Amino acid sequence: MTLFIKKKPKDYILYSAIILVGIILDQLTKFLVTKYMTLYQSIPLIKGFLHLTYTTNDGAAFGMMDGQRWVFIVVSILAIVAFIAYLYLGHADNMLYAISLSMVISGGIGNMIDRLGFGFYVNPNTGLGEVVDFIDFCGIWDAIFNGADSFVCVGAGLLILALVIDLKKEYELEKAKKAAAAEVTESVSEDDKAE
């Protein structure tokens, strides 16, 4: 396996731009929420369906694994480093893979900034950073999330789509190979009969 598959400079610029823009959007929205709202305040945008609800968590996306902070930090850092290496070493072999990985990396870094205490909320009881959440689809589910969680989920969805597209292409290619092989076999059989 080749360790480094060189891409065009514009590809690396695109990956970096997606990651950077995602982090900036995530941190900007968290800054605005912490500056203009009080903790646990909820502002209805569409009453009973979509609210801005300021809360925090020290777990994973959508408040999962709350209280498992250090395990999640270690696993997240390892995943982010692995995705960055895979992306920048050129192994994301099509643009959909690259964009989806860039979004996942962006979201992971955005929430990691908060968890490591460099974000906009530090728990006064523990002195540790927590992730700021504020998007509350109260009409659909109980979980409150943020921009970084959205980037991770949309990126993961696009990654699944890229995998499905690749599997379909492989299936079609294999089907075409079998059809071609069957045609050759049939042609050889007809030639044998003619002799």
Coordinates of C-alpha atoms in Angstrom, one line a residue:
M1 CA 0.0 0.0 0.0
T2 CA 1.3 3.5 -0.9
L3 CA 1.7 5.6 2.3
F4 CA 1.1 8.9 0.5
I5 CA -1.0 9.4 -2.5
K6 CA -0.4 13.0 -3.8
K7 CA -3.4 15.1 -4.6
K8 CA -3.6 18.5 -6.3
P9 CA -3.0 21.5 -4.0
K10 CA -6.5 22.7 -4.6
D11 CA -7.8 19.5 -3.0
Y12 CA -5.9 20.2 0.2
I13 CA -7.1 23.8 0.2
L14 CA -10.7 22.6 -0.2
Y15 CA -10.3 20.0 2.7
S16 CA -8.7 22.6 4.9
A17 CA -11.4 25.3 4.1
I18 CA -14.2 22.9 4.9
I19 CA -12.6 22.0 8.2
L20 CA -11.8 25.6 9.1
V21 CA -15.2 27.1 8.1
G22 CA -17.0 24.3 10.1
I23 CA -14.9 25.1 13.2
I24 CA -15.4 28.8 12.9
L25 CA -19.2 28.5 12.4
D26 CA -19.5 26.1 15.3
Q27 CA -17.4 28.2 17.7
L28 CA -19.2 31.5 16.5
T29 CA -22.6 30.0 17.2
K30 CA -21.5 28.7 20.6
F31 CA -20.0 32.1 21.4
L32 CA -23.3 33.9 20.5
V33 CA -25.3 31.5 22.6
T34 CA -23.1 31.9 25.7
K35 CA -23.0 35.7 25.3
Y36 CA -26.7 36.4 24.7
M37 CA -28.4 33.6 26.6
T38 CA -28.4 32.3 30.1
L39 CA -27.8 28.6 30.9
Y40 CA -31.0 26.6 30.4
Q41 CA -32.8 29.5 28.7
S42 CA -35.0 28.4 25.9
I43 CA -36.2 30.6 23.0
P44 CA -38.8 29.2 20.7
L45 CA -38.1 29.8 17.0
I46 CA -41.1 27.5 16.0
K47 CA -43.0 27.0 19.2
G48 CA -43.2 23.4 20.2
F49 CA -40.9 22.3 17.4
L50 CA -37.6 24.2 17.2
H51 CA -36.1 26.1 20.1
L52 CA -32.8 27.6 21.0
T53 CA -32.1 26.0 24.3
Y54 CA -28.7 26.7 26.0
T55 CA -27.4 23.7 27.8
T56 CA -24.0 21.9 28.1
N57 CA -22.7 18.3 28.3
D58 CA -19.5 16.6 28.9
G59 CA -20.3 13.5 26.8
A60 CA -20.7 12.7 23.1
A61 CA -23.0 14.2 20.5
F62 CA -26.6 14.6 21.5
G63 CA -25.6 14.3 25.2
M64 CA -24.8 10.6 24.9
M65 CA -22.1 9.1 27.2
D66 CA -22.6 11.9 29.7
G67 CA -20.1 11.5 32.5
Q68 CA -17.6 9.4 30.4
R69 CA -15.6 12.5 29.6
W70 CA -12.0 11.1 29.5
V71 CA -12.8 7.9 27.6
F72 CA -14.6 10.0 25.0
I73 CA -11.8 12.6 24.8
V74 CA -9.2 9.9 24.1
V75 CA -11.4 8.0 21.5
S76 CA -12.3 11.3 19.8
I77 CA -8.6 12.5 19.5
L78 CA -7.6 9.1 18.1
A79 CA -10.5 9.2 15.6
I80 CA -9.7 12.8 14.5
V81 CA -6.0 12.1 14.0
A82 CA -6.8 8.9 12.0
F83 CA -9.3 10.8 9.8
I84 CA -6.9 13.7 9.2
A85 CA -4.1 11.2 8.3
Y86 CA -6.4 9.3 5.9
L87 CA -7.6 12.5 4.3
Y88 CA -4.3 14.4 4.0
L89 CA -2.3 11.3 3.0
G90 CA -4.5 11.1 0.0
H91 CA -6.4 7.9 0.7
A92 CA -9.9 9.5 0.4
D93 CA -10.0 8.6 -3.2
N94 CA -13.0 10.6 -4.3
M95 CA -14.4 14.0 -3.6
L96 CA -17.5 12.8 -1.7
Y97 CA -15.3 10.8 0.7
A98 CA -13.0 13.8 1.2
I99 CA -15.8 16.3 1.8
S100 CA -17.6 13.9 4.3
L101 CA -14.3 13.3 6.2
S102 CA -13.6 17.0 6.3
M103 CA -17.0 17.6 7.8
V104 CA -16.6 14.9 10.4
I105 CA -13.1 16.2 11.3
S106 CA -14.5 19.8 11.6
G107 CA -17.3 18.7 14.0
G108 CA -14.9 16.6 16.0
I109 CA -12.4 19.4 16.5
G110 CA -15.2 21.9 17.2
N111 CA -16.5 19.8 20.2
M112 CA -13.0 18.9 21.2
I113 CA -12.2 22.6 21.7
D114 CA -15.0 22.8 24.2
R115 CA -14.1 19.6 26.0
L116 CA -10.5 20.6 26.5
G117 CA -11.6 23.8 28.1
F118 CA -10.8 26.2 25.2
G119 CA -14.4 26.8 24.4
F120 CA -17.0 29.2 25.9
Y121 CA -18.2 27.2 28.9
V122 CA -16.3 25.8 31.8
N123 CA -18.3 24.0 34.5
P124 CA -17.8 26.1 37.7
N125 CA -18.1 22.9 39.9
T126 CA -15.4 20.9 38.1
G127 CA -13.4 23.5 36.3
L128 CA -13.6 21.4 33.2
G129 CA -14.8 22.5 29.7
E130 CA -18.1 21.3 28.5
V131 CA -19.7 21.3 25.1
V132 CA -22.3 24.0 24.5
D133 CA -25.5 22.7 22.9
F134 CA -28.4 24.8 21.7
I135 CA -30.3 23.3 18.8
D136 CA -33.5 21.8 20.3
F137 CA -36.0 20.0 18.0
C138 CA -38.3 19.6 20.9
G139 CA -41.1 18.4 18.7
I140 CA -39.0 15.4 17.4
W141 CA -36.7 14.2 20.2
D142 CA -35.2 15.2 23.6
A143 CA -31.6 15.6 22.5
I144 CA -30.1 19.1 22.2
F145 CA -27.1 19.5 19.9
N146 CA -24.9 22.0 18.2
G147 CA -23.3 22.8 14.9
A148 CA -20.4 20.5 15.4
D149 CA -22.8 17.6 16.0
S150 CA -24.6 18.5 12.8
F151 CA -21.3 18.5 10.8
V152 CA -20.4 15.0 12.2
C153 CA -23.8 13.6 11.4
V154 CA -24.1 15.1 7.9
G155 CA -20.5 14.1 7.2
A156 CA -21.2 10.5 8.4
G157 CA -24.3 10.4 6.2
L158 CA -22.4 11.5 3.2
L159 CA -19.7 9.0 4.0
I160 CA -22.3 6.2 4.0
L161 CA -23.7 7.6 0.7
A162 CA -20.1 7.5 -0.8
L163 CA -19.7 3.9 0.4
V164 CA -23.1 2.9 -1.1
I165 CA -22.2 4.5 -4.4
D166 CA -18.8 2.7 -4.4
L167 CA -20.5 -0.7 -3.6
K168 CA -23.0 -0.1 -6.4
K169 CA -20.1 0.7 -8.9
E170 CA -18.2 -2.4 -7.8
Y171 CA -21.4 -4.5 -8.2
E172 CA -22.0 -3.1 -11.7
L173 CA -18.4 -3.7 -12.7
E174 CA -18.4 -7.3 -11.4
K175 CA -21.7 -7.9 -13.2
A176 CA -20.2 -6.5 -16.5
K177 CA -17.1 -8.7 -16.1
K178 CA -19.3 -11.8 -15.6
A179 CA -21.4 -10.9 -18.6
A180 CA -18.2 -10.4 -20.7
A181 CA -16.7 -13.7 -19.5
A182 CA -20.0 -15.5 -20.3
E183 CA -20.0 -14.0 -23.8
V184 CA -16.4 -15.2 -24.4
T185 CA -17.3 -18.7 -23.1
E186 CA -20.4 -18.8 -25.3
S187 CA -18.4 -17.6 -28.4
V188 CA -15.7 -20.3 -27.8
S189 CA -18.4 -22.9 -27.4
E190 CA -20.0 -21.9 -30.7
D191 CA -16.6 -22.0 -32.5
D192 CA -16.0 -25.5 -31.1
K193 CA -19.4 -26.6 -32.4
A194 CA -18.7 -25.1 -35.8
E195 CA -15.5 -27.1 -36.1

